[in-house]
N, CA, C and O atoms as a MOPAC input file, in Angstrom:
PM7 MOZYME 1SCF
protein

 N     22.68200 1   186.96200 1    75.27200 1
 C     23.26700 1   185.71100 1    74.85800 1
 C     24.51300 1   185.97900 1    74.03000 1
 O     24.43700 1   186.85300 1    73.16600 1
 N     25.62000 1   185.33900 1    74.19700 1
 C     27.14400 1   185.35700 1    73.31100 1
 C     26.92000 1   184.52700 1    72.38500 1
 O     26.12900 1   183.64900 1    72.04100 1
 N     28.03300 1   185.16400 1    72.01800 1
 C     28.33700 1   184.16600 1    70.72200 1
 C     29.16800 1   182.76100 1    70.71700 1
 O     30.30700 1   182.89500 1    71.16400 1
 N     28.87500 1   181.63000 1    70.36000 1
 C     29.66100 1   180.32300 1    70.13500 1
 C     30.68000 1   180.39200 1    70.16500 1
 O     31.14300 1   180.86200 1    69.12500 1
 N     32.24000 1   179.84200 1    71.78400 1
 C     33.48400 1   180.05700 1    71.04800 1
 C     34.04200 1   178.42600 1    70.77100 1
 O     33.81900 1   177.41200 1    71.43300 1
 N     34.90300 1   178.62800 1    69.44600 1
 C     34.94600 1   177.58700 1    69.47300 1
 C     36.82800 1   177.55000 1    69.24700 1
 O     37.49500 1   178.12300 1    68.38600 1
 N     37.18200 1   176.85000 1    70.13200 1
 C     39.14200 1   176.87900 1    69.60700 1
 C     39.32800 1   175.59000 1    68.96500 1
 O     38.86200 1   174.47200 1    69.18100 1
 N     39.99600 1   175.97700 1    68.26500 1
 C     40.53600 1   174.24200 1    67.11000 1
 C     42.24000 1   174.30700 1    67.81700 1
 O     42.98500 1   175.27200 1    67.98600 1
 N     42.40200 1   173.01800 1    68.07900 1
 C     43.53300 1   171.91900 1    68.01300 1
 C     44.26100 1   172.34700 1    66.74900 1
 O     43.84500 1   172.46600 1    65.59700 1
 N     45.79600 1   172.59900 1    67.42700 1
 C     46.87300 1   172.74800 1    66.04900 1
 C     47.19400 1   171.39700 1    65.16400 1
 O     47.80300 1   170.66400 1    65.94300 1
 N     47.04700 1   170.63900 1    63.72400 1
 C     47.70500 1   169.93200 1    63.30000 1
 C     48.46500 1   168.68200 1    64.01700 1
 O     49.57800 1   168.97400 1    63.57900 1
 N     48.62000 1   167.92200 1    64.51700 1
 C     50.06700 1   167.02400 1    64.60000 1
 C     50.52400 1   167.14400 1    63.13300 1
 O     49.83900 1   167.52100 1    62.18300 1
 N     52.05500 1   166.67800 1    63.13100 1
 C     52.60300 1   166.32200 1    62.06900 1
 C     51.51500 1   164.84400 1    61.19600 1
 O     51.32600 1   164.58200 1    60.00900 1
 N     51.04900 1   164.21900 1    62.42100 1
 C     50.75900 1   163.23600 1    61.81000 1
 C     49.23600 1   163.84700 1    60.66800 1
 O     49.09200 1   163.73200 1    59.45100 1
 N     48.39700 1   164.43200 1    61.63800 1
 C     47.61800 1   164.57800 1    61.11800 1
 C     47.65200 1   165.72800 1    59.81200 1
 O     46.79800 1   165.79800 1    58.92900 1
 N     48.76500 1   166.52300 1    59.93200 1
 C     48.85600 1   167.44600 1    58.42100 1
 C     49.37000 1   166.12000 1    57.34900 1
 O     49.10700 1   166.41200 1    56.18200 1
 N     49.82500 1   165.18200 1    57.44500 1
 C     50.34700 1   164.50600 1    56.97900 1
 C     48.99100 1   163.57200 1    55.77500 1
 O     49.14700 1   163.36900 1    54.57100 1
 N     47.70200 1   163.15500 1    56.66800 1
 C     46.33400 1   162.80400 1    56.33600 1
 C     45.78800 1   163.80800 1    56.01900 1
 O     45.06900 1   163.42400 1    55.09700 1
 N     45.56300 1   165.21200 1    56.18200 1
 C     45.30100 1   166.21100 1    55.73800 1
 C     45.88700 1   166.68500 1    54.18300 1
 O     45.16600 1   166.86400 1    53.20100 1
 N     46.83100 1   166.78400 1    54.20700 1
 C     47.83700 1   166.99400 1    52.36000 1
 C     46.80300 1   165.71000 1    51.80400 1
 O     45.94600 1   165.88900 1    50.93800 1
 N     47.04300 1   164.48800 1    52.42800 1
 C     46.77000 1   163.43300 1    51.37500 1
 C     45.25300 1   163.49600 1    50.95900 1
 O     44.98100 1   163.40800 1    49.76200 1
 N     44.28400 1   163.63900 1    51.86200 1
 C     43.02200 1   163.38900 1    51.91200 1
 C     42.49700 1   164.86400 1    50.85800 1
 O     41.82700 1   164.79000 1    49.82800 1
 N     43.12700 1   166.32700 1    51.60600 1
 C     42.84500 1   167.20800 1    50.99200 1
 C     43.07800 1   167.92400 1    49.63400 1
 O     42.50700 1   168.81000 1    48.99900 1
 N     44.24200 1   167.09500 1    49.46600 1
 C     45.54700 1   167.77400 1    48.50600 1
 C     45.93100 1   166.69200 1    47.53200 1
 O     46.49100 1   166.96700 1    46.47100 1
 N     45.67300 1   165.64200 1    47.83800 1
 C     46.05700 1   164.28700 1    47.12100 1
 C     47.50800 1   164.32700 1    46.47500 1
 O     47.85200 1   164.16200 1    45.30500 1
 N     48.26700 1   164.60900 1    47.65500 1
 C     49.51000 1   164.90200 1    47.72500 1
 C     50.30800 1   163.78200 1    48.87100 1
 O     49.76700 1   163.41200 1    49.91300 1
 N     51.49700 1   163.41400 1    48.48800 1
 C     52.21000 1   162.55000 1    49.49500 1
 C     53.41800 1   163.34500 1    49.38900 1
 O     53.94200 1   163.60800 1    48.30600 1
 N     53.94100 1   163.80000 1    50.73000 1
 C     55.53500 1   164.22200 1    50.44900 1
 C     56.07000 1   164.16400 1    51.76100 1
 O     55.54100 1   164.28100 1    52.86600 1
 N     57.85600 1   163.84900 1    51.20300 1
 C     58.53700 1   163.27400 1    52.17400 1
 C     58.60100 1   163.64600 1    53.77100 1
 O     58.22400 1   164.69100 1    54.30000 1
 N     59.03600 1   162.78700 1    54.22900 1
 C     59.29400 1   163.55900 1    56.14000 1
 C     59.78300 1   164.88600 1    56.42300 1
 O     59.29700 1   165.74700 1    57.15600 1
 N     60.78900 1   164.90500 1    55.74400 1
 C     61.38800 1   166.07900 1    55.38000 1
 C     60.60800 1   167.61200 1    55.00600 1
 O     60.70600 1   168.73900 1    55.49100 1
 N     60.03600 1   167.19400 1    54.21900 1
 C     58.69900 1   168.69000 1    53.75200 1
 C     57.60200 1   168.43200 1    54.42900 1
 O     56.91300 1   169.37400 1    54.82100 1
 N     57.27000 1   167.22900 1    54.66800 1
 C     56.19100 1   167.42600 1    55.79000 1
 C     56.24400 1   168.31900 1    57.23600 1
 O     55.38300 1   169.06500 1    57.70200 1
 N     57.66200 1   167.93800 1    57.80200 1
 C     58.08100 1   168.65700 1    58.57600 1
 C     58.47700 1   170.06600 1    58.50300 1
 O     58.74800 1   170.82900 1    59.43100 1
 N     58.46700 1   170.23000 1    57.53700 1
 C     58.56700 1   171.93200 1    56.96100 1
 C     57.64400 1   172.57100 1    57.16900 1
 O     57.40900 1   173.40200 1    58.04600 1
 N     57.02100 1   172.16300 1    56.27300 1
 C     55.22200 1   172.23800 1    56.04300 1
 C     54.48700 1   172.84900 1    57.33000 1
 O     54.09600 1   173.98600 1    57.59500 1
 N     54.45400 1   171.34100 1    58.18600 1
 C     54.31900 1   171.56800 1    59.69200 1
 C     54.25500 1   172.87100 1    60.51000 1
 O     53.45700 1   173.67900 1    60.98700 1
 N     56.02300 1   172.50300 1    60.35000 1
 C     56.76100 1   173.74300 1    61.22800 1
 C     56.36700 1   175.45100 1    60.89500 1
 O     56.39600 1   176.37500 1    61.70700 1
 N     56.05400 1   175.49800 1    59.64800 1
 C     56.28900 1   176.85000 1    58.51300 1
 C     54.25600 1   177.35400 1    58.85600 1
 O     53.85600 1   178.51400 1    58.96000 1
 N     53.72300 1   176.59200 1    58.91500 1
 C     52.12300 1   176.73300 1    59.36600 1
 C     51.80000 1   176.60800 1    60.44200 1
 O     50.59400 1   176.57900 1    60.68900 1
 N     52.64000 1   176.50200 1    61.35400 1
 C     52.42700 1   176.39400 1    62.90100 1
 C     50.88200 1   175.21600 1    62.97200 1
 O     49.96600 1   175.27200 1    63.79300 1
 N     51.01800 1   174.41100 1    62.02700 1
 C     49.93000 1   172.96900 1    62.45700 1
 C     48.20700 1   174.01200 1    61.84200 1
 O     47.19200 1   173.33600 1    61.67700 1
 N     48.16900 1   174.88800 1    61.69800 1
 C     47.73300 1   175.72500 1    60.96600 1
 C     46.56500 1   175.59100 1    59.42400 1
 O     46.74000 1   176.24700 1    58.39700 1
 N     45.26800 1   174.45300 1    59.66900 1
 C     45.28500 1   173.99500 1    57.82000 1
 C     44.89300 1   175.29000 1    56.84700 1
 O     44.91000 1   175.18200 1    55.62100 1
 N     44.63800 1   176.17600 1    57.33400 1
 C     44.58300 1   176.91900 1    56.16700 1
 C     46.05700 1   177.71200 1    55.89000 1
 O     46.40700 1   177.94200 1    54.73300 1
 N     46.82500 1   178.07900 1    56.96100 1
 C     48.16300 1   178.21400 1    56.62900 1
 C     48.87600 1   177.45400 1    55.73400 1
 O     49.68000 1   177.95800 1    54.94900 1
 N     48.58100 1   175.98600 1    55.80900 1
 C     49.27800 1   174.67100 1    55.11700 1
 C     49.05300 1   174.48300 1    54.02800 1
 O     49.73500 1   173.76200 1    53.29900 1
 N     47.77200 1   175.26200 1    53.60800 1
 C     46.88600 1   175.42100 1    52.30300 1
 C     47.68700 1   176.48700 1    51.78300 1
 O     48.14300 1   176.13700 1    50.69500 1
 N     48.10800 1   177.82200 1    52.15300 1
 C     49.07700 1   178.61900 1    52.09100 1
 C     49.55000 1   178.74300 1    51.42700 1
 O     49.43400 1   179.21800 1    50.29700 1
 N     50.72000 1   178.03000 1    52.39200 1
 C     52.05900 1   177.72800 1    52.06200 1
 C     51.64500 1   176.71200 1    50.92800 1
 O     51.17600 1   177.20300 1    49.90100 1
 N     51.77100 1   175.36700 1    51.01500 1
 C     51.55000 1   174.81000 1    49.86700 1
 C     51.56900 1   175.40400 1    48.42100 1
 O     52.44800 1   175.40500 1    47.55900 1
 N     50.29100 1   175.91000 1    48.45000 1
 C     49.95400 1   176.90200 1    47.06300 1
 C     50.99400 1   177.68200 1    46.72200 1
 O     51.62400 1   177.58900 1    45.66800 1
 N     51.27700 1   178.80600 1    47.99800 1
 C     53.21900 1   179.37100 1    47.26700 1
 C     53.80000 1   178.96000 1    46.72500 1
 O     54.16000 1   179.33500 1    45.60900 1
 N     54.31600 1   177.44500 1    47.66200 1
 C     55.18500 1   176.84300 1    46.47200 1
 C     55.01800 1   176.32100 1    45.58000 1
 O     55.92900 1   176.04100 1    44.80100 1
 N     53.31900 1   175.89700 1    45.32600 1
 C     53.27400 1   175.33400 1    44.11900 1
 C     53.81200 1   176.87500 1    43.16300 1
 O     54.85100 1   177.03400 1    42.52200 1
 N     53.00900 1   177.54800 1    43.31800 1
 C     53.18300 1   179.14600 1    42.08000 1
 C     54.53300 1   179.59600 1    42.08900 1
 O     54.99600 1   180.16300 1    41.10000 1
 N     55.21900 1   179.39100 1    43.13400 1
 C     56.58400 1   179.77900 1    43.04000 1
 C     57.75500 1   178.91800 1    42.16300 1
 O     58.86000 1   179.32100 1    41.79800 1
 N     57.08600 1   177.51000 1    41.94000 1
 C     57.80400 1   176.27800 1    41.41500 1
 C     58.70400 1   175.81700 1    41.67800 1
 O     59.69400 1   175.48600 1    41.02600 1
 N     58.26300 1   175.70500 1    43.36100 1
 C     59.74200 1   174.95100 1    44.20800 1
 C     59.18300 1   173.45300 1    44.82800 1
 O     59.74800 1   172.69000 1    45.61200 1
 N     58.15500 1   173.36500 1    44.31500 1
 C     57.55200 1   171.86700 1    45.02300 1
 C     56.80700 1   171.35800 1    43.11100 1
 O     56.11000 1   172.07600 1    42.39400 1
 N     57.26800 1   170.05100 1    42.83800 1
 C     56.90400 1   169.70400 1    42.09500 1
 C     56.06700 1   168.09300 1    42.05300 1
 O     56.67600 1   167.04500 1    41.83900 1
 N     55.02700 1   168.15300 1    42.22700 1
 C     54.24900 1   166.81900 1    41.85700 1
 C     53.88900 1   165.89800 1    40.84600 1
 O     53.46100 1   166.09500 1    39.70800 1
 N     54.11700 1   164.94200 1    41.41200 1
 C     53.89900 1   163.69100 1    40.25800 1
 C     52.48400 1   163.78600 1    39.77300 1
 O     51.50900 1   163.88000 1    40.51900 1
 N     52.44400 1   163.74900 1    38.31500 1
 C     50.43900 1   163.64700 1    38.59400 1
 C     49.89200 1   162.27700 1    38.73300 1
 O     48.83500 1   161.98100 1    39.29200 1
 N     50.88800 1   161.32600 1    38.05600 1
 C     50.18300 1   160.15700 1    38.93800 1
 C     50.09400 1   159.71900 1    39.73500 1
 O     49.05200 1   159.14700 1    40.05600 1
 N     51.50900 1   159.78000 1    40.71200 1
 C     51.46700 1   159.37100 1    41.78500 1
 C     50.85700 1   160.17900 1    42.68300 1
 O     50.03100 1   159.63400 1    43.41500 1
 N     51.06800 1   161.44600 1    42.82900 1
 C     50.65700 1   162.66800 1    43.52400 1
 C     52.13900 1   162.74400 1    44.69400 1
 O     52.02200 1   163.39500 1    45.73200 1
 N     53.21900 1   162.15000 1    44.42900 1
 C     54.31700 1   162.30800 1    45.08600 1
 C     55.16800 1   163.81100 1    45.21000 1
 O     55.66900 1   164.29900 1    44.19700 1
 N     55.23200 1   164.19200 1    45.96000 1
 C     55.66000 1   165.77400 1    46.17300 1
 C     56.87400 1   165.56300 1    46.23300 1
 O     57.28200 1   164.59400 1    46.87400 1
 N     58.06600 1   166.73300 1    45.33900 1
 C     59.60600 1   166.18900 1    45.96400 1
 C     59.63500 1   168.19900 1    45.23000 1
 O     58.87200 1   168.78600 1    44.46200 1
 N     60.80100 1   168.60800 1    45.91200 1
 C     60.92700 1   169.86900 1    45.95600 1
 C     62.25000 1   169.88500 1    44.83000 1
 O     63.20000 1   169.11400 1    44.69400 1
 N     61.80700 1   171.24600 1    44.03300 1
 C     63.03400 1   171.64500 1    43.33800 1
 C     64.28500 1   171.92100 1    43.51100 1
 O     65.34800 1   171.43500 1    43.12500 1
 N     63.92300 1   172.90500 1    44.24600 1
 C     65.20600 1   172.90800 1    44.97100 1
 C     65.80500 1   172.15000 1    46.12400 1
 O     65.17100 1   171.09600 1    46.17300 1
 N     66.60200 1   172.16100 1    46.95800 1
 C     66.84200 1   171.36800 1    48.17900 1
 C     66.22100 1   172.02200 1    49.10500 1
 O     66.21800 1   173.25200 1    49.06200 1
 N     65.56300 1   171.32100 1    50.14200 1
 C     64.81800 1   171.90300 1    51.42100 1
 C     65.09500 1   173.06900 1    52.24500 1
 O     64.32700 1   173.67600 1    52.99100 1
 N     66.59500 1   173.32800 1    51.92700 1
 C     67.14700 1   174.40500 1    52.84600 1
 C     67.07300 1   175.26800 1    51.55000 1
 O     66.63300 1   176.26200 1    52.12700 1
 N     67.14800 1   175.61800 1    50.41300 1
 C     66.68900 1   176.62200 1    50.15500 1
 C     65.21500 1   177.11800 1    50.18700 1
 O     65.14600 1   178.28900 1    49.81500 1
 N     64.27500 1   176.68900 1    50.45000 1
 C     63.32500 1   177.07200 1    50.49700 1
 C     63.01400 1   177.83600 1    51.75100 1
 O     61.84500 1   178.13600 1    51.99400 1
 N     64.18300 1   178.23400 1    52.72000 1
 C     63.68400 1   179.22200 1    53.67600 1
 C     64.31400 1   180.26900 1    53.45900 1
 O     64.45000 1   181.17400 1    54.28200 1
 N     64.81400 1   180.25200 1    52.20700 1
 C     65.52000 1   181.73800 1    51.78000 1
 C     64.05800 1   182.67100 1    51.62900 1
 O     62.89600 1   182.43100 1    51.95800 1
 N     64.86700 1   184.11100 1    50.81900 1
 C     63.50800 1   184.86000 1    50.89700 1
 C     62.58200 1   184.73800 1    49.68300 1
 O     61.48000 1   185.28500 1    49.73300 1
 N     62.96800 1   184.04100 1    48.57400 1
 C     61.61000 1   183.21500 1    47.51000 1
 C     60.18800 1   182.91200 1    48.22000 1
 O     59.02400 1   183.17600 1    47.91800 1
 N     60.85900 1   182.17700 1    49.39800 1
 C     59.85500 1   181.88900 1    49.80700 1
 C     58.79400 1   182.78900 1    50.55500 1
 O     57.68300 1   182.32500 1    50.81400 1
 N     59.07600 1   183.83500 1    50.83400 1
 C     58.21900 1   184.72000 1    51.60700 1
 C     58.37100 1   185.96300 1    50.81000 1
 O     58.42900 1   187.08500 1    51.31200 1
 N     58.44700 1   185.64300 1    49.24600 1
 C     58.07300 1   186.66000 1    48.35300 1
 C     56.39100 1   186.13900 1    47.61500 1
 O     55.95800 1   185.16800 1    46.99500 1
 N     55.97000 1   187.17300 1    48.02700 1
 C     54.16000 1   186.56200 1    48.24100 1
 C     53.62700 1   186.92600 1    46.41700 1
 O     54.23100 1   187.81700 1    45.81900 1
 N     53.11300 1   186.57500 1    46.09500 1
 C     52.36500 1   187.24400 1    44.72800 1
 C     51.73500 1   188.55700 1    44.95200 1
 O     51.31100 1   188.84500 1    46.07100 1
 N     51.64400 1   189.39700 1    43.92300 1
 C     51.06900 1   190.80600 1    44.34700 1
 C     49.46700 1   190.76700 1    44.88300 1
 O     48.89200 1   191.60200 1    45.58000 1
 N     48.85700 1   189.28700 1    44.21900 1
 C     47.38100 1   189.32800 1    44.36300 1
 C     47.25700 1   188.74400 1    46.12400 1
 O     46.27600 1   188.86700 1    46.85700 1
 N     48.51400 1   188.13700 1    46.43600 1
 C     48.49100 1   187.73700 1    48.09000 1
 C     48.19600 1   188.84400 1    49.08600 1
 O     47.24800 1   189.09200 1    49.83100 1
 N     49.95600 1   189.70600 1    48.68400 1
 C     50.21200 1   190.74600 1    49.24900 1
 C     48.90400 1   191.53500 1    49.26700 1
 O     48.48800 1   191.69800 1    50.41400 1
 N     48.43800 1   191.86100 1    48.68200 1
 C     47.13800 1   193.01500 1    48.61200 1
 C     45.92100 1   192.20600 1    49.61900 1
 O     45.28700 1   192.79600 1    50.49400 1
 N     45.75400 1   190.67200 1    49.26300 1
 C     44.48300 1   190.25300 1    50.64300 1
 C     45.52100 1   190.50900 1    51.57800 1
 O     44.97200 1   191.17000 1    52.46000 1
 N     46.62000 1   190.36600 1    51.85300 1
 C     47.24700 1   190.47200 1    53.51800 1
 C     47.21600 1   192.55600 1    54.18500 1
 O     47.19500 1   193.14100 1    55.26700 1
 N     47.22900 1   192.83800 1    53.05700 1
 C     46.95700 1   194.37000 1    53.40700 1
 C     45.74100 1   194.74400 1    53.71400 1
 O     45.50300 1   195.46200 1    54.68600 1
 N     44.44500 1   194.08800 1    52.54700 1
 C     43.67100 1   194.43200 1    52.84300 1
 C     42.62700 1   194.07300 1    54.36600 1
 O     41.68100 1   194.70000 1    54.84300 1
 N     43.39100 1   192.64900 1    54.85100 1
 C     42.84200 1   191.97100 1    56.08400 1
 C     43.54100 1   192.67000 1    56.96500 1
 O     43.20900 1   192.36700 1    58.11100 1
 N     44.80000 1   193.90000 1    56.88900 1
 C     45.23600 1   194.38700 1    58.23000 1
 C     44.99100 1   195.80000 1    58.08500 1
 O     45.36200 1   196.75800 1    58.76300 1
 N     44.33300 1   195.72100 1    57.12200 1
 C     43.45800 1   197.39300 1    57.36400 1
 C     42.08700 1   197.39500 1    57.81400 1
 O     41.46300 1   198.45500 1    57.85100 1
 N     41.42500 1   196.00800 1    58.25200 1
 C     40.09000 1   196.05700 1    58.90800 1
 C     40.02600 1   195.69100 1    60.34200 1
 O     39.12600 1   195.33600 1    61.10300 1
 N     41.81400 1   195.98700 1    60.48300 1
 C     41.99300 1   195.58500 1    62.11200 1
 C     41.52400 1   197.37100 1    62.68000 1
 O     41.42800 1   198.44800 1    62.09100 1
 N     41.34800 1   196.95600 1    63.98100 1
 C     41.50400 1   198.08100 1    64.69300 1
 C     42.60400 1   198.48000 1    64.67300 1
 O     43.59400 1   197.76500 1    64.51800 1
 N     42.60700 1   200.27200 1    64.90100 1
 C     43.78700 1   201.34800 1    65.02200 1
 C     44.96800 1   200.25200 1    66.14600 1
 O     46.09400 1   199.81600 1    65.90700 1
 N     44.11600 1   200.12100 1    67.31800 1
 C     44.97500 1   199.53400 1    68.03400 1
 C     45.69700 1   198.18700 1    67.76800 1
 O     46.67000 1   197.79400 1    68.41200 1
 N     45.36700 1   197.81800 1    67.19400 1
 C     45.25800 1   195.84500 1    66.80700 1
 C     46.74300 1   196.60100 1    66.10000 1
 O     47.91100 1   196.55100 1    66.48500 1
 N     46.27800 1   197.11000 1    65.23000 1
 C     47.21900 1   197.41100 1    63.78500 1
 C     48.91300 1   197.95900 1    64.57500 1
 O     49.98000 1   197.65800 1    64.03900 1
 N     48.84200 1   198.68400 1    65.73900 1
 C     49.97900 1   199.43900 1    66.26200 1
 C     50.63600 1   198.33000 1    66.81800 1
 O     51.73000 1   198.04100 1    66.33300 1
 N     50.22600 1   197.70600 1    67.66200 1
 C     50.96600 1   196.03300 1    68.41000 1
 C     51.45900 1   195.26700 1    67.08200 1
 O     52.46400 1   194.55900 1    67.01800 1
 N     50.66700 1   195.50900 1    66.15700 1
 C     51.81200 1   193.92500 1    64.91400 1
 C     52.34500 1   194.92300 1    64.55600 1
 O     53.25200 1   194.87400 1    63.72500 1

C-alpha cells in the first residue's frame, strides 16, 4: 500500500489576498499584494515567508489598529538585495533543509 498523494492549488491573488487577512489580520494594497503573490509563487507558507522578512527587515509597516499594511520604502525597492538578505537564524534552516537532500537532489539545485 502507498502513501496518500496529495497536490495543493497555488494561491490566486484573490485568495492570498483572504489568506493575509484571515491569517495575518493584515490588509495591504494591490500593489504589495501583487508582490506578495508574485514573490511566493501563490505559495502560503512562502507568503508567510516573505511577509515575516519584511516585517524583521522593516520594510512593511502596519497599522495596529487598522491592520493596514503600507511599505517603507517604495515597492520597487524592495526587490533590491535587502530583500533576499535572509537572517542568520533563516539562512542556517535553509542550509540545514538542503543538507537532508540527497547527494543527487543537492547537485541539480
Amino acid at each position: 500500500e502507498g502513501c496518500a498523494y496529495v497536490q495543493l492549488e497555488k494561491f490566486s491573488v484573490r485568495e492570498t489576498s483572504l489568506f493575509l487577512s484571515s491569517h495575518l489580520q493584515v490588509a495591504v494594497s494591490e500593489d504589495l499584494l501583487a508582490f506578495l503573490h508574485d514573490r511566493a509563487n501563490g505559495n502560503p507558507r512562502g507568503l508567510i515567508e516573505l511577509f515575516t522578512s519584511l516585517q524583521e527587515q522593516e520594510l512593511i509597516d502596519i497599522n495596529p489598529v487598522t491592520g493596514g499594511v503600507t511599505t517603507v520604502a517604495g515597492l520597487s525597492d524592495l526587490v533590491g538585495d535587502s530583500l533576499f538578505a535572509l537572517p542568520p537564524y533563516r539562512l542556517a534552516e535553509v542550509y540545514g533543509r538542503f543538507d537532508l537532500l540527497e547527494p543527487t537532489v543537492q547537485l541539480l539545485l
